[in-house]
JSON list of C-alpha atoms in Angstrom, two decimals:
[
{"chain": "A", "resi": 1, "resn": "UNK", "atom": "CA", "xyz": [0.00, 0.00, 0.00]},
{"chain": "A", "resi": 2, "resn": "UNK", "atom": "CA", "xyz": [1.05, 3.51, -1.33]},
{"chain": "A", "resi": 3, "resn": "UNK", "atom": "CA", "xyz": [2.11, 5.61, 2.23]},
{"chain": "A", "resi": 4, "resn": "UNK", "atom": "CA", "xyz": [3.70, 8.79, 3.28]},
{"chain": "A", "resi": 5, "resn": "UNK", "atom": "CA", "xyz": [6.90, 8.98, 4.17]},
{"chain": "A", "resi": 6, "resn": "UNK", "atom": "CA", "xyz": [8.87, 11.45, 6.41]},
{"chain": "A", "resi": 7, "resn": "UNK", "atom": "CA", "xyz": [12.30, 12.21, 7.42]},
{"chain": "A", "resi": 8, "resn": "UNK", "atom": "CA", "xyz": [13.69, 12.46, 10.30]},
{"chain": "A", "resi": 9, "resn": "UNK", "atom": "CA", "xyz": [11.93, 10.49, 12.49]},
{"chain": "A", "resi": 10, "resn": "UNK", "atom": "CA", "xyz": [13.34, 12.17, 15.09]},
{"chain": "A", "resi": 11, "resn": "UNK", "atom": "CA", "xyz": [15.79, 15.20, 15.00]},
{"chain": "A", "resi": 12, "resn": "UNK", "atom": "CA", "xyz": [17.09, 17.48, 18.12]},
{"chain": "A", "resi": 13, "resn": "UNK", "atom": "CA", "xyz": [18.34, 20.96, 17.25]},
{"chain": "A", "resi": 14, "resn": "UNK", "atom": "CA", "xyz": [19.67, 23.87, 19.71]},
{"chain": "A", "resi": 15, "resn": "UNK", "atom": "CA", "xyz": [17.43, 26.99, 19.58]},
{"chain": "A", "resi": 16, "resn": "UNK", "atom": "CA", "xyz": [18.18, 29.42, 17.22]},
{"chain": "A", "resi": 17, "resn": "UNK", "atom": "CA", "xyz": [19.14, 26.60, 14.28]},
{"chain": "A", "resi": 18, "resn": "UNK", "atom": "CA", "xyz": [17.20, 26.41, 11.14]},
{"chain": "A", "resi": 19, "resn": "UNK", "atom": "CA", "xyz": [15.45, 22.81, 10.72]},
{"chain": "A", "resi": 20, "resn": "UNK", "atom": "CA", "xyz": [13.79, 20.91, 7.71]},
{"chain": "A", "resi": 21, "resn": "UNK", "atom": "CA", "xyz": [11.85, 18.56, 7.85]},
{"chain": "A", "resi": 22, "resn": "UNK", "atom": "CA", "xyz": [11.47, 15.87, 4.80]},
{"chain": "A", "resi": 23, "resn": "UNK", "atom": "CA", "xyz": [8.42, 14.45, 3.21]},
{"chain": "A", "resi": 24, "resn": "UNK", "atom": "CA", "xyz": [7.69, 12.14, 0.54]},
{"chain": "A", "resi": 25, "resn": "UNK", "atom": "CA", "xyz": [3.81, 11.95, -0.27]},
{"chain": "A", "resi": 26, "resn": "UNK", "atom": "CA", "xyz": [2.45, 9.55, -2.49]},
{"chain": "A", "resi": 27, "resn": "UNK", "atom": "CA", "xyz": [3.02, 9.61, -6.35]},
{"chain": "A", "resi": 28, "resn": "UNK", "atom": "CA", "xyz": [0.13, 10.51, -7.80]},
{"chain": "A", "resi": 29, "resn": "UNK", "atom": "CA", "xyz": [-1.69, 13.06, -5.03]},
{"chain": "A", "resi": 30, "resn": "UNK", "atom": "CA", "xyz": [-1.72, 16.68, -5.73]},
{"chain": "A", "resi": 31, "resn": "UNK", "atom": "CA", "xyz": [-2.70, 18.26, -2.08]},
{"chain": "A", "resi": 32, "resn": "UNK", "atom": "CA", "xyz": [0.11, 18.56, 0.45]},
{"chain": "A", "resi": 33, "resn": "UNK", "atom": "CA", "xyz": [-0.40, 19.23, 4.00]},
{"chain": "A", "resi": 34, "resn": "UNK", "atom": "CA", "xyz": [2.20, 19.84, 6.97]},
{"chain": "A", "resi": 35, "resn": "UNK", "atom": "CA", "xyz": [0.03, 19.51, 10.88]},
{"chain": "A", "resi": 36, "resn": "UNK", "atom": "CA", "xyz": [2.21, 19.24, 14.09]},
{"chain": "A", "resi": 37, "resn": "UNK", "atom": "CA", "xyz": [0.91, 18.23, 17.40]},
{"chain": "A", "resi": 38, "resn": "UNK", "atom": "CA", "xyz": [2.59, 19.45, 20.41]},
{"chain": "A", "resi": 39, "resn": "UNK", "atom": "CA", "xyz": [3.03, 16.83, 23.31]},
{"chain": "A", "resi": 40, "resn": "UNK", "atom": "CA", "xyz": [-0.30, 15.99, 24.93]},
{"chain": "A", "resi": 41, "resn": "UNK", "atom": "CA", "xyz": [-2.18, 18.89, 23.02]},
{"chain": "A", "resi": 42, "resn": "UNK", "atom": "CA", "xyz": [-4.19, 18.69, 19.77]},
{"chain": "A", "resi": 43, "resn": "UNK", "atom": "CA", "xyz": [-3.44, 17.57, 16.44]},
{"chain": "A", "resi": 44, "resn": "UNK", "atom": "CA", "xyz": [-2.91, 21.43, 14.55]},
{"chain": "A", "resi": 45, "resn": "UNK", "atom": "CA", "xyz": [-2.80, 22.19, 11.34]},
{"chain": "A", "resi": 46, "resn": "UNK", "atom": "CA", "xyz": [-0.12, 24.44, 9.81]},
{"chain": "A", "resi": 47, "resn": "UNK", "atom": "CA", "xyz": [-0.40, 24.61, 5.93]},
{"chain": "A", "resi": 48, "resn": "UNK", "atom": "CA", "xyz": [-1.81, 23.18, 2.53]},
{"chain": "A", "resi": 49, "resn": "UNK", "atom": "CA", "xyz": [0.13, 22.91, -0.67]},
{"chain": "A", "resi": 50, "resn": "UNK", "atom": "CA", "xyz": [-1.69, 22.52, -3.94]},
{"chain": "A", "resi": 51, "resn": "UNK", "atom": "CA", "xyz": [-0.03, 23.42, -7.91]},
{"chain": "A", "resi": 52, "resn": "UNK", "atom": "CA", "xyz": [2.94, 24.75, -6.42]},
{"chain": "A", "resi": 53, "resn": "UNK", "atom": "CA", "xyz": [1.68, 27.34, -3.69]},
{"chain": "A", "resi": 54, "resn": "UNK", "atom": "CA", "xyz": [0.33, 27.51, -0.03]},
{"chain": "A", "resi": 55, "resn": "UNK", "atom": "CA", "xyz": [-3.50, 27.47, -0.66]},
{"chain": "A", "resi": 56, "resn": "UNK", "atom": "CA", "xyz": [-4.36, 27.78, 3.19]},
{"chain": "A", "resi": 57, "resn": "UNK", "atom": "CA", "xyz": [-2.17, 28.35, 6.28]},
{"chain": "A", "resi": 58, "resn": "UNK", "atom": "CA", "xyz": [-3.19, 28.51, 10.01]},
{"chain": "A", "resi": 59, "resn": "UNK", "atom": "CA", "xyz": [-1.78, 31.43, 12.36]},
{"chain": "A", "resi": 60, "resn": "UNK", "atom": "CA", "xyz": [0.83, 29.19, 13.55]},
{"chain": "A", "resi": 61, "resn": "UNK", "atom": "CA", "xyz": [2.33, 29.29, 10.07]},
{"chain": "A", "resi": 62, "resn": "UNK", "atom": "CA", "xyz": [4.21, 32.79, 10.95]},
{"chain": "A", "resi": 63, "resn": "UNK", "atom": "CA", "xyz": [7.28, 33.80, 8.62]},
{"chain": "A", "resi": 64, "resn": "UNK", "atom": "CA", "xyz": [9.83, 31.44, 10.57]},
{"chain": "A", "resi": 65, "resn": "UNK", "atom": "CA", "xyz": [7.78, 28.75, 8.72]},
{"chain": "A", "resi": 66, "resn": "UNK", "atom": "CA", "xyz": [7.96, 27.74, 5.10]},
{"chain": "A", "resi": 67, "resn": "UNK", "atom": "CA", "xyz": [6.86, 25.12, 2.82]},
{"chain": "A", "resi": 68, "resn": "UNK", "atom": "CA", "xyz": [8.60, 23.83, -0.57]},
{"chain": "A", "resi": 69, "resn": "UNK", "atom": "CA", "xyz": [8.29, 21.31, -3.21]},
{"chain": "A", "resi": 70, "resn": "UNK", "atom": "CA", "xyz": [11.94, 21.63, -4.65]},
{"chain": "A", "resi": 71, "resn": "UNK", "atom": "CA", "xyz": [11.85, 18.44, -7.00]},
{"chain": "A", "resi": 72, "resn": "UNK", "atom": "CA", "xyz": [8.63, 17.44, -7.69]},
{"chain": "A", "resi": 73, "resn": "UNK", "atom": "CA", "xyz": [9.03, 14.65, -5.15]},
{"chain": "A", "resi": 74, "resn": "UNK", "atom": "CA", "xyz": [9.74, 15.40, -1.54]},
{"chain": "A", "resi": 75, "resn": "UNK", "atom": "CA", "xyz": [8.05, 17.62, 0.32]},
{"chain": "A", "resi": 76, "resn": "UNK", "atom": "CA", "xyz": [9.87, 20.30, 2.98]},
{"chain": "A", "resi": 77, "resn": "UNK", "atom": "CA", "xyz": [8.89, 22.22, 6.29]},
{"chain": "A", "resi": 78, "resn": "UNK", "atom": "CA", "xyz": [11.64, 24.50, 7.17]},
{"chain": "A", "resi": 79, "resn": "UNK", "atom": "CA", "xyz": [11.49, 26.29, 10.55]},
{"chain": "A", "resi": 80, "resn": "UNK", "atom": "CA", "xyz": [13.89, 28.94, 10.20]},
{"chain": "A", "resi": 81, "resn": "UNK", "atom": "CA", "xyz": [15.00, 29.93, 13.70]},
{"chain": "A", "resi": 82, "resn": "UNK", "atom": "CA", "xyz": [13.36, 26.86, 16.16]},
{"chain": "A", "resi": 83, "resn": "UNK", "atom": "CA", "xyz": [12.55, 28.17, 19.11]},
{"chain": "A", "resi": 84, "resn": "UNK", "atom": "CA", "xyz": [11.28, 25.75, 22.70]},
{"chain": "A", "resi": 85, "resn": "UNK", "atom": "CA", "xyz": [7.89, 25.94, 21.57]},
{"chain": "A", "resi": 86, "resn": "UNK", "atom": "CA", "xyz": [8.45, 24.37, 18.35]},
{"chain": "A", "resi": 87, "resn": "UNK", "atom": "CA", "xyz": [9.36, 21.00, 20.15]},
{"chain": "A", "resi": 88, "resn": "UNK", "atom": "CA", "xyz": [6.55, 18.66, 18.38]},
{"chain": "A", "resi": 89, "resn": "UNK", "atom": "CA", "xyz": [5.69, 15.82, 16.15]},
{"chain": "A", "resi": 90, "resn": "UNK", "atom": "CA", "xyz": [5.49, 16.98, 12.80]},
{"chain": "A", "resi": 91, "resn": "UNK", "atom": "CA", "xyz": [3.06, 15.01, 10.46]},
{"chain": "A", "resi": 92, "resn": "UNK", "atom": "CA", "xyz": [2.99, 15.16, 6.50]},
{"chain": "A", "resi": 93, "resn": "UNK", "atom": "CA", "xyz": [-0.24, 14.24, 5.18]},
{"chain": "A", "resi": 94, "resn": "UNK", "atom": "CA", "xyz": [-1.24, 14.29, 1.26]},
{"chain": "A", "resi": 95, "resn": "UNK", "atom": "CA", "xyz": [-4.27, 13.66, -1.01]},
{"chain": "A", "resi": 96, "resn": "UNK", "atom": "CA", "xyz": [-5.04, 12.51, -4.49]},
{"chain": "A", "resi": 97, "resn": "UNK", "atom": "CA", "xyz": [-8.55, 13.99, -5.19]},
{"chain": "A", "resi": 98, "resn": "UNK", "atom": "CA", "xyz": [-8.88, 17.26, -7.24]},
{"chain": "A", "resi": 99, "resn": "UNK", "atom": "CA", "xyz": [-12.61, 17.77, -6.13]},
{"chain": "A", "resi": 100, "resn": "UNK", "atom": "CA", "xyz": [-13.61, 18.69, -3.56]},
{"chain": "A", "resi": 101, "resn": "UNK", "atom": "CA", "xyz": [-15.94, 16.74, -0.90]},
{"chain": "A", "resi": 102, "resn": "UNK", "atom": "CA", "xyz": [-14.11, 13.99, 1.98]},
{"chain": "A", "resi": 103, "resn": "UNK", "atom": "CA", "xyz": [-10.66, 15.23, 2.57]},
{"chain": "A", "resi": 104, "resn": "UNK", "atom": "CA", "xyz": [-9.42, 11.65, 2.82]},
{"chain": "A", "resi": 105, "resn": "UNK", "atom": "CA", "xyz": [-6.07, 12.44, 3.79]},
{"chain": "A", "resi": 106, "resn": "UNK", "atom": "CA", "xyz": [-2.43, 9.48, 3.99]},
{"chain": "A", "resi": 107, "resn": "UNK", "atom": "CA", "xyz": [-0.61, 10.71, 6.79]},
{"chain": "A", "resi": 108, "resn": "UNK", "atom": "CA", "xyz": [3.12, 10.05, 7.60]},
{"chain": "A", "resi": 109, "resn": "UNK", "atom": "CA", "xyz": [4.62, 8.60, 11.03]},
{"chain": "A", "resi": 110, "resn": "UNK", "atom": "CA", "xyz": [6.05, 11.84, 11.44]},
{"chain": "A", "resi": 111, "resn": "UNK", "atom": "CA", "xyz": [8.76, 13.70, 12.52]},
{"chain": "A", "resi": 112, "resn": "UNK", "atom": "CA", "xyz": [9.46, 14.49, 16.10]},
{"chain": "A", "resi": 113, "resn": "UNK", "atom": "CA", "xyz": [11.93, 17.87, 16.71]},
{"chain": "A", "resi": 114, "resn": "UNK", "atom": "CA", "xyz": [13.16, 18.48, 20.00]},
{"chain": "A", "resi": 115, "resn": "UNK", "atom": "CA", "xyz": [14.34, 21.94, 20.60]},
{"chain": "A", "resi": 116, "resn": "UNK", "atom": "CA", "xyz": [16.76, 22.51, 23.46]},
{"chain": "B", "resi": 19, "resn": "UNK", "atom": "CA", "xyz": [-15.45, 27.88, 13.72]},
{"chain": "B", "resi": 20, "resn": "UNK", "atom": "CA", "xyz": [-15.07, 24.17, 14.03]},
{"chain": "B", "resi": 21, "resn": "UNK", "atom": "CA", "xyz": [-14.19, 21.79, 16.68]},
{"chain": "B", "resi": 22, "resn": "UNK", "atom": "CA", "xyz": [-14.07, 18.31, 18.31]},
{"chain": "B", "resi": 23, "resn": "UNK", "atom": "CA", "xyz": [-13.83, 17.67, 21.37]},
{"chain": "B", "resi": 24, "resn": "UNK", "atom": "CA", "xyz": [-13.47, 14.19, 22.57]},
{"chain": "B", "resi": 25, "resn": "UNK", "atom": "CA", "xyz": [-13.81, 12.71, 26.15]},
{"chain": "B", "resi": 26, "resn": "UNK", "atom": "CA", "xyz": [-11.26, 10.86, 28.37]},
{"chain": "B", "resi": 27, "resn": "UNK", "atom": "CA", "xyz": [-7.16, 11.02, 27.22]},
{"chain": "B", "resi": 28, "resn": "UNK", "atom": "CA", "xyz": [-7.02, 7.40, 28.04]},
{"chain": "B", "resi": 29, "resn": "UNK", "atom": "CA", "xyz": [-10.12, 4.65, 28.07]},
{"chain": "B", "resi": 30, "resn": "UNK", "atom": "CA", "xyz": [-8.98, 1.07, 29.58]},
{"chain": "B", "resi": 31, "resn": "UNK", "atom": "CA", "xyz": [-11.45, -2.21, 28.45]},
{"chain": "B", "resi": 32, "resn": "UNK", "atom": "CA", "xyz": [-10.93, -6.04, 28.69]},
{"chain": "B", "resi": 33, "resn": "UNK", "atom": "CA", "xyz": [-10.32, -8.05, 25.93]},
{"chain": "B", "resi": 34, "resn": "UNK", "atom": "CA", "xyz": [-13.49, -9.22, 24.47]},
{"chain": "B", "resi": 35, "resn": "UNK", "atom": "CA", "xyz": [-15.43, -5.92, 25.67]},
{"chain": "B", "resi": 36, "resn": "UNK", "atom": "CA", "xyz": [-17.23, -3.43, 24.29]},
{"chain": "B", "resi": 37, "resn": "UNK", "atom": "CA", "xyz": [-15.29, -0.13, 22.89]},
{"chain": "B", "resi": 38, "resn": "UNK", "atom": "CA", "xyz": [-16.87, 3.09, 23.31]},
{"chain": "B", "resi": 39, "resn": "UNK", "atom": "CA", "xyz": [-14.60, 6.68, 22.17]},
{"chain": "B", "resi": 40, "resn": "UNK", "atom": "CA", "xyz": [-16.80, 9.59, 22.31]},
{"chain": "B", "resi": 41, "resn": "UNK", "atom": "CA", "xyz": [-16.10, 12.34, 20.44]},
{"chain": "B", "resi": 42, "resn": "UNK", "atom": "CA", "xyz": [-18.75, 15.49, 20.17]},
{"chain": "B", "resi": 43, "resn": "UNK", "atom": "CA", "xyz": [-18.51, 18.14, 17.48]},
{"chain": "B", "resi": 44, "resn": "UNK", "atom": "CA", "xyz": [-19.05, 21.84, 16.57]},
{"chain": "B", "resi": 45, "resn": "UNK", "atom": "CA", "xyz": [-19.55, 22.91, 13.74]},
{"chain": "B", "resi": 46, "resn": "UNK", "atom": "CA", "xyz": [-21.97, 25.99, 12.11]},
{"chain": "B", "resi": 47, "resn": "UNK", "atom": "CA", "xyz": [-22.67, 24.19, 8.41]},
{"chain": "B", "resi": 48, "resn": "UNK", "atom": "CA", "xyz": [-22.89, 20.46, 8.00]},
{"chain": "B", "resi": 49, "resn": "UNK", "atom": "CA", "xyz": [-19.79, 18.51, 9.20]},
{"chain": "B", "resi": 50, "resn": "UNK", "atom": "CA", "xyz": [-17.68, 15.67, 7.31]},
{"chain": "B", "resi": 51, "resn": "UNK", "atom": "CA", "xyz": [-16.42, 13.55, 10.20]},
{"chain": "B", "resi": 52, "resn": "UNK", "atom": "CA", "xyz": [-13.57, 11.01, 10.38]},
{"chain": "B", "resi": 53, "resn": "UNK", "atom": "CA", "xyz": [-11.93, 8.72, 12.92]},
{"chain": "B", "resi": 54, "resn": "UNK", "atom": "CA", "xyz": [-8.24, 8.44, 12.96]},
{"chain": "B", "resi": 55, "resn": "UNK", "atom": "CA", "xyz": [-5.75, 5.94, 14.63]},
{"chain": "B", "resi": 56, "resn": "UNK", "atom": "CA", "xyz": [-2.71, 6.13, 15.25]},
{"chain": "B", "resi": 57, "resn": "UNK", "atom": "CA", "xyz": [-0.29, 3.00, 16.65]},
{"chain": "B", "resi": 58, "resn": "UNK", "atom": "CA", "xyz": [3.03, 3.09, 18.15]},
{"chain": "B", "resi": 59, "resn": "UNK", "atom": "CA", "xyz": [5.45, 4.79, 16.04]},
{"chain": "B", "resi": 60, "resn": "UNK", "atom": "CA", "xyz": [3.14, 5.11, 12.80]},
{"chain": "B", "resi": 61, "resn": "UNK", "atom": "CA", "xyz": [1.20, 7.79, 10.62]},
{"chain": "B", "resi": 62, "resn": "UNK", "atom": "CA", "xyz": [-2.42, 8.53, 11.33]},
{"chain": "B", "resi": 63, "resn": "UNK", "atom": "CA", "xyz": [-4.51, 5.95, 10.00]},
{"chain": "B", "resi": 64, "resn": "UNK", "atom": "CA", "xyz": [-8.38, 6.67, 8.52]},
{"chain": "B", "resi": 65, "resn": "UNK", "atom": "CA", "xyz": [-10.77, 4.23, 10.42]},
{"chain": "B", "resi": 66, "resn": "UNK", "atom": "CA", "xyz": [-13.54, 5.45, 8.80]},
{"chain": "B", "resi": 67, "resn": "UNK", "atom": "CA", "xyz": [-15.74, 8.66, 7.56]},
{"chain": "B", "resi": 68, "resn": "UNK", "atom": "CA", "xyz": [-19.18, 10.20, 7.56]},
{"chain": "B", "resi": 69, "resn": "UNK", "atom": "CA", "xyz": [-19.58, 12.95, 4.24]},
{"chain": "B", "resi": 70, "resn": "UNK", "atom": "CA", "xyz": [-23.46, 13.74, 5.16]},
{"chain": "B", "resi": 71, "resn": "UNK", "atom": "CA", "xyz": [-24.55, 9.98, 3.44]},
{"chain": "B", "resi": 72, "resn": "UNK", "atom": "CA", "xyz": [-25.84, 7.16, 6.25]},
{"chain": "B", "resi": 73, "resn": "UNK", "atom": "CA", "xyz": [-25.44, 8.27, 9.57]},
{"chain": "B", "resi": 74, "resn": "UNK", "atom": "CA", "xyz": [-23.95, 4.72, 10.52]},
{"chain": "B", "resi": 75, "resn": "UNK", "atom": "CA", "xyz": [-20.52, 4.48, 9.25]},
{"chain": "B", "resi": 76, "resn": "UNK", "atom": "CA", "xyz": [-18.71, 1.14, 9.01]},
{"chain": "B", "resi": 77, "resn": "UNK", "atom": "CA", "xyz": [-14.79, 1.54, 9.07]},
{"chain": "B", "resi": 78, "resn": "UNK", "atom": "CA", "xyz": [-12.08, -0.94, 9.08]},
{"chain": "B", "resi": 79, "resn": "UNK", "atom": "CA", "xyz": [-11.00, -3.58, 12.30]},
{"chain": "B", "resi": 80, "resn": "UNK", "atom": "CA", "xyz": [-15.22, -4.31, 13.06]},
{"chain": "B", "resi": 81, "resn": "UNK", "atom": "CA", "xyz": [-15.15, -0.33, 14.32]},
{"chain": "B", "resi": 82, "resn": "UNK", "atom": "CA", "xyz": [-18.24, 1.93, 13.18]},
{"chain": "B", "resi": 83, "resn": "UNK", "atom": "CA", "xyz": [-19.55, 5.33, 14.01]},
{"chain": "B", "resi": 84, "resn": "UNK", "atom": "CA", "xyz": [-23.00, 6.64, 14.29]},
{"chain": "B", "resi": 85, "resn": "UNK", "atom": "CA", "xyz": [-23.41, 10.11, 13.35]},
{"chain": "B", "resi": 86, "resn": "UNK", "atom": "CA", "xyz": [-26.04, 11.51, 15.67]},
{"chain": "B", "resi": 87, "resn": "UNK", "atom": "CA", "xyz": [-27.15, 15.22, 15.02]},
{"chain": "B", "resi": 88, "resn": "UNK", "atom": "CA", "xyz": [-29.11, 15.92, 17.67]},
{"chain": "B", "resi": 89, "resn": "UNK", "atom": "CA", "xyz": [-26.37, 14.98, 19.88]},
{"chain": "B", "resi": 90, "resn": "UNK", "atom": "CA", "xyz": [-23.83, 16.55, 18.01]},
{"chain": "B", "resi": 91, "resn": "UNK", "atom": "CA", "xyz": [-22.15, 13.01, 18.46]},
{"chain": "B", "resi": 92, "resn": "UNK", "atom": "CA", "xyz": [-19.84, 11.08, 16.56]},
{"chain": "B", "resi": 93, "resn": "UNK", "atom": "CA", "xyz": [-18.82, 8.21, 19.00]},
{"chain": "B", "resi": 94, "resn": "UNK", "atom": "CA", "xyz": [-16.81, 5.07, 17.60]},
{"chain": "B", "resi": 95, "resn": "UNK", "atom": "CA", "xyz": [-17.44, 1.48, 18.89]},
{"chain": "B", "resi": 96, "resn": "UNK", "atom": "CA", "xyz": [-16.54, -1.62, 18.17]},
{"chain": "B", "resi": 97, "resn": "UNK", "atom": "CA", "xyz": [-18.58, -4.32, 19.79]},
{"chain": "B", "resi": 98, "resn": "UNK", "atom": "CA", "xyz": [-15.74, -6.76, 20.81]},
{"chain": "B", "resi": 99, "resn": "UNK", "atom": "CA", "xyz": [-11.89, -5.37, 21.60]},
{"chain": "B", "resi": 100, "resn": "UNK", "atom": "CA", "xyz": [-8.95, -6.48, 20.69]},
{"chain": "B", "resi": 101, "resn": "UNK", "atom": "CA", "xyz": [-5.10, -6.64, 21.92]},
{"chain": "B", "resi": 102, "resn": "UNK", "atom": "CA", "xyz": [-4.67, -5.39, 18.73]},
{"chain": "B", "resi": 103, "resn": "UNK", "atom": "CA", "xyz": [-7.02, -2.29, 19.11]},
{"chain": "B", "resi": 104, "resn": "UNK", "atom": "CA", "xyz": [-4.39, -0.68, 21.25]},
{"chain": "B", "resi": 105, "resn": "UNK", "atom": "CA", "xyz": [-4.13, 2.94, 19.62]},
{"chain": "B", "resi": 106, "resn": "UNK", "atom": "CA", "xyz": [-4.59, 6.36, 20.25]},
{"chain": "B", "resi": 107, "resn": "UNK", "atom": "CA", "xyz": [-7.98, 7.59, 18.28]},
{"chain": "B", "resi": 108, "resn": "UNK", "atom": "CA", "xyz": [-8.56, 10.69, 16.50]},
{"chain": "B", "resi": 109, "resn": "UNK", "atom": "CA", "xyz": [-11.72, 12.59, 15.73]},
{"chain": "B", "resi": 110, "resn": "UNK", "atom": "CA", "xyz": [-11.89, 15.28, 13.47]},
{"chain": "B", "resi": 111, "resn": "UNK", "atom": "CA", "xyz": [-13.98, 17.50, 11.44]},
{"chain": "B", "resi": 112, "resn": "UNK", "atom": "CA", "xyz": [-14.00, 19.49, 7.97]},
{"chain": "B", "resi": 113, "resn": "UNK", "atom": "CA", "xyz": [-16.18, 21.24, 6.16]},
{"chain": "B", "resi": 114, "resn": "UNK", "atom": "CA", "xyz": [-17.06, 20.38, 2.49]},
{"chain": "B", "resi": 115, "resn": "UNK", "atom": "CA", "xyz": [-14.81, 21.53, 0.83]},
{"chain": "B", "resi": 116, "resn": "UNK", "atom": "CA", "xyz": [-12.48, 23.07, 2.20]},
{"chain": "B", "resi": 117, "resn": "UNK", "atom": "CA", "xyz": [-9.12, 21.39, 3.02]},
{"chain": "B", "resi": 118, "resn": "UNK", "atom": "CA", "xyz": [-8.28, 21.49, 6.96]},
{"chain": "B", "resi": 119, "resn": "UNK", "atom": "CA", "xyz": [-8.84, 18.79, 9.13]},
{"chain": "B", "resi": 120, "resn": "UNK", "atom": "CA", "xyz": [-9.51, 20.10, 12.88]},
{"chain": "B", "resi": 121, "resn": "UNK", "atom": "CA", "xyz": [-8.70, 17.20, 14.95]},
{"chain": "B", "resi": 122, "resn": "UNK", "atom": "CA", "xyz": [-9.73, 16.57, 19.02]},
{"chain": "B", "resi": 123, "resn": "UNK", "atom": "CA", "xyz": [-6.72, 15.44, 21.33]},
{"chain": "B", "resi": 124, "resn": "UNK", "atom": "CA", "xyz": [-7.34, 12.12, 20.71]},
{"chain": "B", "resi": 125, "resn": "UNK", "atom": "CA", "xyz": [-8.43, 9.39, 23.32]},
{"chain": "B", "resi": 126, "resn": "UNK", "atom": "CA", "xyz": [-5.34, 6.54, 24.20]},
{"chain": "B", "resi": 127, "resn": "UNK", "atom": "CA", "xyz": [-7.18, 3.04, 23.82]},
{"chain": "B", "resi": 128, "resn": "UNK", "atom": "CA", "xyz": [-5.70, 0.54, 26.80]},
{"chain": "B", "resi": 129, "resn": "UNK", "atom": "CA", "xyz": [-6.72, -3.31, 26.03]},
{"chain": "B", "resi": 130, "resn": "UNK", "atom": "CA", "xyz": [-5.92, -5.70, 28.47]},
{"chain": "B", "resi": 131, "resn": "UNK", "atom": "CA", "xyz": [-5.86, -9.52, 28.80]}
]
């Protein structure tokens, strides 16, 4: 079965240090989505990704954030300068359909970043 | 604004016994609604989903979901458990539509012998 895949699985950075995060959706979707869920809080989500551009991002999703599709494949998060708060797992998710109606969405096992 | 909210972190049951994860929703149009699970070091996993067709949803692993609107209820059961059930569950909502999943805090699934 087609999944998600992410990279690292884990990754711990000092604060300050810029961080990306990998993703590899599956082939043939077109929607790309980044959510990250802080320890023992909700599931959030950050941003969307469709043709090439962010088509929706939350408030989290402040300039220190930014999304990227730099090969037609993979599928970055780059936090620019981490700070504590950004300790979290990071999930990729993606979808195939190009209606609209039931987002049914493949996530990835994620990414946890611990920020010291 | 949309939202889920879903009661108890952590729900223990016996092998053999009944499941019950509640999850209750807000939401100002009409609501898709999905259950998620997650297992030790893996993605999210769709159990199953309710898009505004029958209100009793069967998913995958014998777990379904009854959409109740009165209630503003989306709880998942499954009638016998499993060692196997062991999770954490996630509700969450959409609208039509529109892309963004809003997801509860997700209820931690304890099965034991």
């Amino acid at each position: 079965e087609p999944e998600v895949t992410q990279t690292p699985s884990h990754q711990v950075t000092q604060m300050g240090q810029e961080v990306i995060l990998r993703c590899v959706p599956i082939s043939n979707h077109l929607y790309f989505y980044w959510y990250r869920q802080i320890l023992g809080q909700k599931v959030e989500f950050l941003v969307s990704f469709y043709n090439n551009e962010i088509s929706e991002k939350s408030e989290i999703f402040d300039d220190q954030f930014s999304v990227e599709r730099p090969d037609g494949s993979n599928f970055t998060l780059k936090i620019r300068s981490t700070k504590l708060e950004d300790s979290a797992m990071y999930f990729c998710a993606s979808r195939q359909t190009t209606t609209s109606g039931a987002n049914v969405l493949t996530f990835g096992a994620g990414s946890r970043l611990t920020v010291l | 604004a949309q939202s889920v909210t879903q009661l108890g972190s952590h729900v223990s049951v016996s092998e053999g016994a009944l499941v019950l994860l509640r999850c209750n929703y807000s939401s100002s149009v009409p609501p898709y609604l999905f259950w998620y699970v997650q297992y030790p070091n893996q993605g999210l996993q769709l159990l199953l989903k309710y898009t505004s067709a029958a209100t009793l949803v069967k998913g995958i692993n014998g777990f379904e979901a009854e959409f109740k609107k009165s209630e503003t209820s989306f709880h998942l059961t499954k009638p016998s458990a499993h060692m196997s059930d062991a999770a954490e569950y996630f509700c969450a909502v959409s609208r039509a539509g529109f892309q963004k999943l809003v997801f509860g805090t997700g209820t931690r699934l304890l099965v034991s012998p």
